[in-house]
Amino acid sequence: MDPKHIRNFSIIAHIDHGKSTLADRMLEITGTIDKRRMRDRLLDDMDLERERGITIKARAVTIYHVKDGEKYQLNLIDTPGHVDFNYEVEKSLQACEGALLLVDASQGVEAQTVANAYLAIEANLEIIPVLNKIDLPHARPDEIAEEIENSLGLDGTNALAVSAKTGAGVSEVLDALVEQVPAPTGDPAAPLRALIFDAVYDEFRGIIVYLRVFDGTIREKERIRMMSAGKVFEALEVGRFNPKMDRSGALGAGEVGYFISNIKTLGDVAVGDTLTLDKGPVVKPLPGYRPAVHMVYADFYPTNNGDFEELREALSTLKLSDSALDFAPVTSDALGFGFRCGFLGLLHMEIVQQRLEREHDLDLIQTAPTVTYRIVNHDGSEREIHSPGQLPDPDKFESILEPIARVSIMVPAEYIGTVMQIAIEHRGVYVRQEYVSATRVQLTYDIPMAEIIYDFYDKLKSSTRGYGTMNYELLDFQAGDLVKLRVLVNSADVDALSSICHKDQADYRGRQTIKKLRKEIPRHMFEVPLQAAVGGRIIARETIRAMRKDVTAKCYGGDITRKRKLLEKQKAGKRRMRSVGNVDIPQKAFLAVLGDK
Ligand code: GTP
């Protein structure tokens, strides 16, 4: 298709503002998918996405819209809204020329509305503000349009008003895309240059590569070179998503679609790489993606040590479609062989853990998440550590630096005091306060990342009745008075349960951790002492008393099936446990070092 008739766009929004619903309506109105086959949230095809009602992975779909008698190809690249997935958003935006900035007209501008809008501004996209949910009785489109102006400096007067639910106003959005989003500027006659913006693994067909063509055309049977990976493959199938894969044989400049080449080796495809023709002239690669910044690290160990290789395979498969995930083998005295994984944030971590367990049928023990610390040695050199166990004794280093995040929080004005209180409790340093409308405020704080993952976000949500939203980005590393909080179970140090915290918080957090561990660790035939310590100083102690009776004792010997059932139940309950020394520690206990979850 002539690039003049192509528009590539994303929908960016705060979580739950209706992005998937709007995409569904667009597919329906343009006849891309007929009404009978329509199910809600069609683009979210991962089970987990449906269950949690959030979009995790970016998806692409091609729709056609006729305006003034001319047919246009609109390529929608879906993006996730949660703060953890800004990285995915950024990738999707590089494949677009425009973005719909969708704002819930009853809620207003939220933290991720702002963060995502800035990503689109940085990517030089044409931004069209769209107010959604105007069917709701408490929708306040005029006020929200003003918030868009005040917080983002975008012209709110032209914002379109829609209801993604009823479909009202959606065809005007399609018209606006054609009118306002620039056509792609690539050169159809130039040698092929295409950006890989995503990839998924298909057991039967190999890796499906999502791409956006910038210059030239990609055709089936051509030999395609992945520029930075240096690999060459024959394009076996080329097509578009509508939304299922639809073979077209070729994709021209400006178009979005996929290619398949029966690639089975996961390392052969790198998201962000540029594709070109093997035999063509040398071209300059497209700007790739900045590397993902990992905010948290946690270790995964298979409950069954024999599953180590399966875990490696599963992580490699996940990494293909989730390039932000990082992992490296690690060994722990207590837990054996596993992997230390780097994540974009806590939600990302949780999703990876659940995908491993569901899609790959693995039972895992996961340690509590921690941030990256920098250790400054006596000679001034620095190194990074990703787990409390790696922290050397205090006399072995000069100082320890921790990551600080710049956090922006959007709240109704009546919660300012509450938020300030929580920020202080989490070692926050006030930066500024701005009103985005008469009733809503944006507060900015610098807060250690470790505090954010401890429980800051949960506290913010619960104490603002869900109204507070936040976004954060890494600011820098600063020296902190930090200590290692050791945990001893039955007098043995368990590194996987230790944590790093501020000196002033150590006593309190030590007591909390031990209290929680006491609840999580089951009774044994013997007494199990639990202790928290900083250096050699014990700061908290609890004892799990010895078990008195046998679980099968109440079965009076006679009923063998019942007895077996009980034993089996006990065995199943044990699956997600690891023995450390001779004490069984269940999965939940490893998360006891986090705040009140
Ligand atoms: P993520 O994918 O998690 O970022 O969320 P999303 O932005 O895709 O939101 P989604 O489309 O799942 O919509 C969130 C909720 O809002 C759902 O319960 C929708 O049914 C509802 N919703 C979306 N659009 C409208 C609308 O125009 N009117 C009303 N009343 N509800 C809507």
XYZ file of C-alpha atoms and ligand atoms in Angstrom:
629
model
C 0.000 0.000 0.000
C 1.128 3.559 -0.692
C 2.588 4.911 2.566
C 0.325 7.966 2.158
C -2.558 5.678 3.070
C -0.921 4.139 6.106
C -1.153 5.340 9.713
C 0.722 3.649 12.555
C -0.462 4.417 16.065
C -0.599 3.256 19.665
C -3.139 3.813 22.368
C -1.519 4.979 25.567
C -3.379 5.272 28.836
C -3.309 4.721 32.545
C -4.287 1.209 33.563
C -8.046 0.506 33.293
C -8.839 3.673 31.382
C -10.262 1.501 28.593
C -7.521 0.942 26.074
C -8.380 -2.676 25.285
C -12.080 -1.872 25.102
C -11.412 0.951 22.637
C -9.258 -1.381 20.529
C -12.091 -3.942 20.546
C -14.600 -1.311 19.344
C -12.265 -0.186 16.563
C -11.944 -3.773 15.333
C -15.694 -4.119 15.396
C -16.570 -0.801 13.739
C -14.078 -1.341 10.910
C -15.411 -4.850 10.337
C -11.982 -6.364 11.088
C -13.715 -8.877 13.234
C -17.391 -9.617 12.947
C -19.669 -9.076 15.866
C -20.452 -12.733 16.442
C -16.799 -13.594 16.922
C -16.156 -10.612 19.104
C -15.160 -11.379 22.664
C -14.102 -8.740 25.101
C -10.512 -7.611 25.109
C -9.605 -9.473 21.990
C -6.040 -8.300 21.908
C -5.180 -9.667 25.318
C -4.756 -13.276 24.355
C -2.554 -14.466 27.155
C -4.546 -16.289 29.855
C -2.910 -14.274 32.559
C -3.880 -11.047 30.844
C -7.517 -12.037 30.745
C -7.521 -13.134 34.329
C -5.856 -10.067 35.714
C -7.584 -7.760 33.250
C -4.380 -6.048 32.271
C -2.355 -5.926 29.128
C 1.145 -7.286 29.566
C 2.569 -7.639 26.085
C 2.217 -5.246 23.226
C 0.084 -6.605 20.395
C -0.370 -5.409 16.839
C -3.371 -5.409 14.514
C -4.108 -3.962 11.070
C -7.507 -2.361 10.455
C -8.904 -0.572 7.390
C -10.906 2.618 7.507
C -12.531 4.477 4.652
C -12.554 8.264 4.823
C -13.747 10.550 2.021
C -13.873 7.589 -0.336
C -10.228 6.626 0.308
C -9.164 3.451 2.058
C -6.562 3.749 4.804
C -4.556 1.047 6.535
C -4.371 1.746 10.269
C -1.870 -0.284 12.242
C -2.646 -0.346 15.935
C 0.111 -1.357 18.278
C -1.287 -2.082 21.706
C 0.739 -1.145 24.784
C 0.498 -1.988 28.471
C -0.404 0.736 30.963
C 1.310 -0.350 34.183
C 4.423 1.447 35.362
C 6.494 -1.734 35.194
C 5.953 -1.951 31.477
C 7.025 1.502 30.371
C 9.840 -0.248 28.619
C 7.353 -2.148 26.435
C 5.492 1.080 25.756
C 8.655 2.757 24.586
C 9.370 -0.087 22.184
C 5.903 0.061 20.671
C 6.061 3.818 20.239
C 9.183 3.566 18.104
C 7.121 1.743 15.504
C 4.456 4.511 15.352
C 3.914 8.057 14.134
C 0.959 8.860 16.370
C -0.697 7.997 19.677
C -4.167 8.223 21.128
C -3.829 9.458 24.687
C -6.838 7.884 26.346
C -8.063 9.352 29.635
C -10.972 8.082 31.693
C -13.327 11.094 31.869
C -14.542 10.085 35.313
C -11.075 9.558 36.813
C -8.904 12.109 35.095
C -5.199 12.288 34.412
C -3.314 9.659 36.423
C 0.362 8.989 36.997
C 0.756 6.668 34.009
C -1.197 9.002 31.763
C 1.553 11.521 32.368
C 4.420 9.039 32.125
C 3.143 7.519 28.884
C 2.358 10.895 27.358
C 5.956 11.967 28.010
C 7.230 8.806 26.327
C 5.128 9.697 23.266
C 6.337 13.295 23.297
C 9.947 12.098 23.486
C 9.324 9.756 20.570
C 8.056 12.764 18.566
C 4.604 11.318 18.037
C 1.465 13.229 17.142
C -0.719 12.908 20.225
C -4.518 12.925 20.013
C -6.202 13.293 23.428
C -9.321 11.123 23.799
C -11.697 11.260 26.760
C -13.274 7.863 27.425
C -16.253 6.581 29.415
C -18.440 9.626 28.702
C -21.441 7.308 29.130
C -20.792 7.284 32.886
C -23.047 9.669 34.822
C -20.094 11.104 36.755
C -17.951 11.740 33.655
C -16.435 15.250 33.725
C -15.037 15.702 30.208
C -14.532 19.497 30.419
C -12.677 19.351 33.692
C -10.520 16.456 32.494
C -9.680 18.260 29.242
C -8.369 21.059 31.436
C -6.287 18.586 33.458
C -4.713 17.393 30.206
C -3.735 20.963 29.392
C -2.397 21.704 32.859
C -0.440 18.538 33.424
C 0.836 17.821 29.928
C 0.704 21.098 28.071
C -1.330 19.456 25.302
C -4.292 21.241 23.771
C -7.278 19.739 25.590
C -9.908 21.752 23.699
C -9.766 19.404 20.716
C -9.949 16.250 22.812
C -12.402 13.736 21.376
C -15.106 12.410 23.676
C -15.945 8.722 23.355
C -17.479 5.750 25.040
C -15.436 2.699 24.186
C -18.192 0.684 25.783
C -21.101 1.863 23.626
C -19.024 2.825 20.595
C -20.128 6.480 20.678
C -17.515 8.730 19.075
C -15.224 5.888 18.012
C -15.564 6.460 14.258
C -14.561 10.104 14.829
C -11.397 8.758 16.452
C -10.652 6.758 13.289
C -11.174 9.901 11.190
C -8.897 11.883 13.481
C -6.159 9.264 13.116
C -6.271 9.630 9.346
C -6.319 13.430 9.524
C -3.824 14.094 12.284
C -1.279 11.279 12.388
C 1.434 11.789 9.772
C 1.863 9.096 7.126
C 5.096 7.103 7.483
C 7.993 8.825 5.771
C 10.060 5.765 4.790
C 11.327 5.308 1.254
C 9.659 2.402 -0.612
C 12.463 2.363 -3.169
C 15.333 2.245 -0.662
C 16.907 -1.026 0.530
C 14.910 -2.874 3.207
C 15.096 -1.623 6.781
C 12.642 -3.006 9.334
C 12.518 -2.853 13.118
C 11.813 -5.957 15.211
C 9.521 -4.628 17.919
C 8.381 -7.923 19.391
C 8.680 -11.700 19.012
C 6.822 -14.731 20.301
C 7.719 -18.389 20.260
C 5.395 -20.805 18.498
C 6.083 -24.462 19.066
C 5.174 -25.457 15.514
C 6.248 -22.532 13.404
C 9.259 -21.256 15.279
C 9.694 -17.653 16.280
C 7.117 -15.181 14.976
C 8.879 -11.871 14.477
C 6.784 -8.686 14.764
C 8.171 -5.977 12.569
C 7.641 -2.469 11.297
C 9.053 -1.793 7.850
C 10.683 1.640 7.527
C 12.229 1.490 4.028
C 11.834 -0.918 1.115
C 9.776 -4.111 1.112
C 10.139 -7.505 2.755
C 8.984 -10.412 0.551
C 8.655 -14.143 1.046
C 11.570 -16.251 -0.198
C 14.024 -13.377 0.282
C 17.056 -13.902 2.444
C 16.834 -11.584 5.425
C 19.716 -10.505 7.631
C 19.328 -9.597 11.298
C 21.863 -6.805 11.499
C 23.180 -6.976 15.051
C 22.653 -10.729 15.533
C 24.407 -11.269 12.172
C 22.120 -14.201 11.270
C 20.512 -14.768 7.896
C 17.128 -16.471 7.351
C 14.797 -17.057 4.465
C 11.427 -15.347 4.929
C 9.029 -18.298 4.663
C 5.880 -16.380 5.435
C 5.170 -12.656 5.610
C 1.851 -11.136 6.638
C -0.249 -8.838 8.778
C -2.291 -9.302 11.936
C -5.992 -8.848 11.459
C -5.912 -9.799 14.355
C -4.986 -13.402 13.521
C -1.993 -13.901 11.243
C -2.962 -13.181 7.658
C -0.423 -14.102 4.992
C 0.153 -11.308 2.490
C 3.441 -12.373 0.908
C 5.027 -8.959 1.376
C 5.062 -5.874 3.597
C 5.970 -2.479 2.173
C 7.476 0.682 3.618
C 5.459 1.951 6.579
C 3.638 -1.332 7.180
C 3.431 -3.432 10.335
C 3.210 -7.226 10.391
C 5.173 -10.423 10.948
C 7.574 -12.797 9.331
C 8.229 -16.452 10.021
C 11.335 -18.354 9.145
C 11.122 -21.482 11.237
C 13.676 -20.010 13.635
C 13.927 -22.274 16.661
C 16.980 -20.925 18.427
C 15.827 -18.347 20.913
C 19.049 -16.329 20.832
C 18.758 -15.719 17.086
C 16.128 -13.028 17.388
C 16.689 -9.827 19.335
C 13.887 -7.342 19.794
C 15.134 -3.910 18.715
C 17.342 -5.346 15.954
C 17.125 -4.117 12.346
C 16.282 -6.427 9.432
C 17.684 -5.921 5.962
C 18.259 -7.927 2.779
C 21.238 -10.265 2.929
C 22.359 -9.400 -0.576
C 21.372 -5.723 -0.557
C 23.611 -2.687 -0.085
C 24.819 -1.948 3.436
C 22.284 0.123 5.360
C 22.510 2.021 8.626
C 20.706 0.163 11.408
C 17.614 1.838 12.882
C 18.072 3.257 16.361
C 17.563 0.241 18.630
C 16.143 0.226 22.112
C 17.921 1.414 25.183
C 18.706 -1.521 27.435
C 16.093 -2.242 30.090
C 16.904 -0.996 33.592
C 16.226 -3.678 36.154
C 14.661 -2.273 39.265
C 14.364 -5.487 41.258
C 16.064 -8.832 41.472
C 14.840 -12.115 42.929
C 16.023 -15.712 42.786
C 13.963 -18.594 41.461
C 14.801 -22.119 42.573
C 12.978 -25.204 41.373
C 11.275 -26.965 44.277
C 12.612 -30.125 42.773
C 16.338 -29.734 42.147
C 16.115 -31.954 39.072
C 14.032 -29.284 37.281
C 16.956 -26.886 36.949
C 17.405 -27.405 33.188
C 13.644 -27.093 32.603
C 13.752 -23.803 34.456
C 16.591 -22.567 32.249
C 14.670 -23.539 29.098
C 11.488 -21.895 30.378
C 13.300 -18.653 31.223
C 14.914 -18.574 27.762
C 11.508 -18.966 26.107
C 10.002 -16.211 28.228
C 12.902 -13.915 27.507
C 12.161 -14.074 23.804
C 8.837 -12.319 24.180
C 9.959 -10.379 27.228
C 13.339 -8.950 26.369
C 13.421 -6.976 29.609
C 13.779 -10.166 31.642
C 17.327 -11.079 32.587
C 18.641 -14.163 34.347
C 21.872 -15.814 35.430
C 22.561 -19.040 37.337
C 23.058 -18.752 41.080
C 23.686 -21.167 43.932
C 22.530 -20.877 47.484
C 23.612 -22.964 50.457
C 20.045 -23.317 51.510
C 18.258 -23.654 48.181
C 20.699 -25.266 45.769
C 20.842 -24.280 42.097
C 18.576 -21.622 40.661
C 18.540 -18.369 38.721
C 18.864 -14.770 39.779
C 16.451 -12.774 37.645
C 16.280 -9.046 36.967
C 12.872 -7.412 36.517
C 11.448 -4.038 35.575
C 9.369 -3.993 38.746
C 7.316 -6.073 41.154
C 4.394 -6.732 38.840
C 6.791 -7.859 36.146
C 8.342 -10.248 38.659
C 4.996 -11.665 39.701
C 3.950 -12.188 36.111
C 7.156 -13.985 35.197
C 6.784 -16.250 38.216
C 3.188 -17.101 37.327
C 3.978 -17.667 33.662
C 6.774 -20.047 34.631
C 4.466 -22.005 36.841
C 1.513 -22.088 34.477
C 2.943 -22.181 31.005
C 5.873 -24.345 31.937
C 4.394 -26.303 34.803
C 7.228 -25.604 37.217
C 7.067 -25.420 40.993
C 9.269 -22.633 42.227
C 10.647 -21.137 45.376
C 11.122 -17.430 44.947
C 13.186 -15.283 47.270
C 12.073 -11.809 48.326
C 12.851 -9.154 45.723
C 15.746 -6.814 46.296
C 17.186 -3.813 44.475
C 20.697 -3.353 43.093
C 23.224 -1.930 45.563
C 26.642 -0.545 44.739
C 29.472 -1.387 47.079
C 32.313 1.131 47.220
C 35.529 -0.676 48.144
C 38.345 0.827 50.219
C 40.340 1.527 47.051
C 37.426 3.530 45.581
C 36.353 0.901 43.054
C 32.687 -0.029 42.848
C 30.753 -3.195 42.199
C 27.073 -4.104 42.103
C 25.319 -6.676 44.212
C 21.863 -8.100 43.583
C 21.117 -9.978 46.772
C 21.625 -9.446 50.520
C 23.767 -12.578 50.626
C 26.409 -10.833 48.505
C 26.872 -7.977 50.971
C 30.346 -8.300 52.500
C 31.107 -7.703 56.187
C 31.045 -3.988 57.111
C 34.835 -3.729 57.545
C 35.397 -5.033 53.999
C 34.047 -1.943 52.206
C 33.931 1.837 52.439
C 30.267 2.580 51.801
C 27.145 1.261 50.178
C 25.040 3.144 47.609
C 21.370 2.470 47.006
C 19.132 3.370 44.039
C 16.863 6.362 44.524
C 13.709 6.786 42.473
C 12.006 10.022 41.539
C 8.395 9.235 42.306
C 5.461 11.233 41.064
C 2.163 10.665 42.756
C -1.273 11.879 41.631
C -3.884 12.211 44.347
C -7.061 14.077 45.161
C -6.000 17.121 47.213
C -7.547 15.831 50.454
C -4.913 13.069 50.585
C -1.843 15.327 50.462
C -1.195 14.949 54.202
C -1.592 11.174 54.088
C 0.827 10.808 51.197
C 3.394 13.053 52.856
C 3.219 10.912 55.985
C 3.792 7.677 54.037
C 6.638 9.260 52.090
C 8.387 10.295 55.327
C 7.973 6.804 56.780
C 9.677 5.459 53.656
C 12.654 7.820 53.815
C 11.202 10.059 51.106
C 12.653 13.500 50.362
C 10.142 16.119 49.212
C 10.783 17.620 45.760
C 7.654 19.563 44.732
C 3.881 19.816 44.643
C 1.760 20.960 41.685
C -1.986 21.319 41.265
C -3.214 19.815 37.966
C -6.775 20.996 38.686
C -8.597 22.516 41.640
C -8.943 19.112 43.290
C -5.986 17.064 42.118
C -2.335 17.315 42.969
C 0.888 15.884 41.657
C 3.440 15.303 44.433
C 7.067 14.528 43.655
C 9.385 12.747 46.087
C 12.769 11.060 45.930
C 12.414 7.686 47.620
C 14.845 4.760 47.890
C 13.796 1.976 45.487
C 14.077 -0.528 48.322
C 11.276 1.302 50.157
C 9.075 1.294 47.078
C 9.330 -2.453 46.747
C 9.004 -2.952 50.495
C 5.415 -1.714 50.691
C 5.219 1.913 49.584
C 2.881 1.267 46.670
C 0.510 -0.904 48.711
C 0.393 1.697 51.478
C -0.292 4.475 48.971
C -3.157 2.544 47.421
C -4.787 1.515 50.674
C -4.488 4.864 52.433
C -5.891 6.859 49.490
C -8.776 4.438 48.963
C -7.289 3.471 45.627
C -7.230 7.036 44.274
C -3.495 7.561 44.556
C -1.473 6.538 41.517
C 2.236 6.702 41.064
C 5.008 6.468 38.567
C 8.730 6.330 39.179
C 12.018 6.427 37.384
C 15.527 5.769 38.543
C 17.207 9.013 39.594
C 20.646 8.023 40.900
C 22.538 6.046 43.543
C 23.145 7.610 46.949
C 25.061 6.517 50.027
C 22.869 5.112 52.763
C 23.383 3.909 56.318
C 22.431 0.362 55.422
C 22.910 -2.916 57.230
C 22.277 -6.552 56.518
C 19.420 -8.036 58.485
C 20.380 -11.677 59.028
C 17.845 -14.378 59.729
C 18.752 -17.545 61.604
C 16.537 -20.589 61.539
C 17.418 -23.239 64.076
C 20.680 -21.329 64.674
C 21.748 -21.499 61.023
C 22.069 -18.380 58.842
C 19.607 -18.516 55.937
C 20.869 -16.066 53.336
C 17.745 -16.435 51.249
C 15.768 -14.914 54.139
C 18.103 -12.041 54.879
C 17.562 -8.480 53.663
C 19.282 -5.115 53.494
C 17.649 -2.221 55.316
C 18.346 1.160 56.849
C 20.039 1.004 60.249
C 17.211 2.868 61.960
C 14.617 0.438 60.628
C 16.537 -2.739 61.398
C 15.030 -3.411 64.834
C 11.458 -2.929 63.720
C 11.815 -4.853 60.468
C 13.729 -7.637 62.220
C 10.872 -8.106 64.681
C 8.266 -8.010 61.905
C 10.138 -10.565 59.811
C 10.542 -12.997 62.665
C 6.880 -12.630 63.653
C 5.790 -13.416 60.129
C 8.179 -16.318 59.795
C 6.764 -17.805 62.952
C 3.346 -17.835 61.337
C 4.550 -19.250 58.026
C 6.900 -22.026 59.118
C 5.001 -25.121 60.242
C 5.696 -26.907 63.471
C 8.264 -29.663 63.483
C 8.902 -32.581 65.792
C 11.418 -30.369 67.560
C 11.575 -26.760 68.700
C 12.688 -24.288 66.001
C 14.242 -21.028 67.223
C 14.028 -18.050 64.841
C 16.330 -15.067 65.218
C 17.013 -11.792 63.457
C 20.444 -10.244 63.829
C 22.512 -7.311 62.647
C 26.152 -8.333 62.716
C 26.486 -10.353 65.919
C 23.649 -8.539 67.725
C 20.404 -10.496 68.016
C 17.491 -8.077 67.679
C 14.505 -10.400 67.660
C 13.753 -13.936 68.654
C 10.748 -16.253 68.511
C 10.367 -19.982 68.919
C 8.170 -22.363 66.996
C 7.165 -24.946 69.509
C 7.524 -28.635 68.803
C 4.593 -30.512 67.298
C 2.657 -32.628 69.695
C 0.530 -34.898 67.624
C 0.743 -36.933 64.494
C -1.632 -35.776 61.710
C -3.017 -39.269 61.283
C -3.561 -39.837 64.987
C -7.246 -39.024 64.817
C -7.908 -41.730 62.228
C -8.181 -44.500 64.804
C -6.138 -46.839 62.663
C -9.156 -48.278 60.858
C -9.939 -46.134 57.847
C -6.976 -46.573 55.550
C -8.306 -44.453 52.651
C -8.875 -41.531 54.919
C -5.437 -41.927 56.367
C -3.910 -42.011 52.917
C -5.820 -38.899 51.902
C -4.517 -37.040 54.888
C -0.969 -38.076 54.175
C -1.335 -37.072 50.544
C -2.720 -33.738 51.552
C 0.233 -33.258 53.805
C 2.565 -34.199 50.976
C 0.936 -31.741 48.553
C 1.195 -29.008 51.149
C 4.871 -29.732 51.317
C 5.565 -29.391 47.643
C 6.345 -25.715 47.731
C 8.737 -26.018 50.616
C 12.433 -26.374 50.925
C 14.328 -28.008 53.725
C 17.009 -25.808 55.151
C 19.088 -27.855 57.553
C 16.304 -30.009 58.875
C 13.630 -27.317 58.882
C 10.989 -27.134 56.134
C 10.455 -23.584 54.960
C 7.394 -22.913 52.764
C 7.450 -20.523 49.801
C 5.469 -17.823 51.596
C 8.072 -17.556 54.318
C 10.665 -16.404 51.806
C 8.557 -13.313 51.191
C 8.242 -12.531 54.909
C 10.959 -9.897 54.680
C 8.624 -7.711 52.610
C 6.122 -5.312 54.156
C 2.619 -6.254 55.233
C 1.376 -7.949 52.112
P -5.012 -2.365 30.758
O -4.995 -3.240 29.561
O -4.925 -3.149 31.990
O -4.054 -1.241 30.713
O -6.469 -1.720 30.859
P -7.260 -1.054 29.711
O -6.886 0.373 29.670
O -7.116 -1.857 28.477
O -8.746 -1.093 30.220
P -9.961 -2.005 29.739
O -10.279 -1.819 28.311
O -9.756 -3.362 30.239
O -11.135 -1.304 30.544
C -11.153 -1.222 31.957
C -12.588 -1.249 32.474
O -13.290 -0.100 32.032
C -13.388 -2.438 31.959
O -14.196 -2.901 32.996
C -14.228 -1.852 30.835
O -15.444 -2.552 30.655
C -14.482 -0.453 31.343
N -14.686 0.495 30.245
C -13.881 0.716 29.181
N -14.387 1.667 28.387
C -15.553 2.093 28.956
C -16.535 3.071 28.618
O -16.474 3.784 27.623
N -17.584 3.212 29.483
C -17.698 2.476 30.608
N -18.754 2.681 31.373
N -16.799 1.538 30.959
C -15.744 1.343 30.149
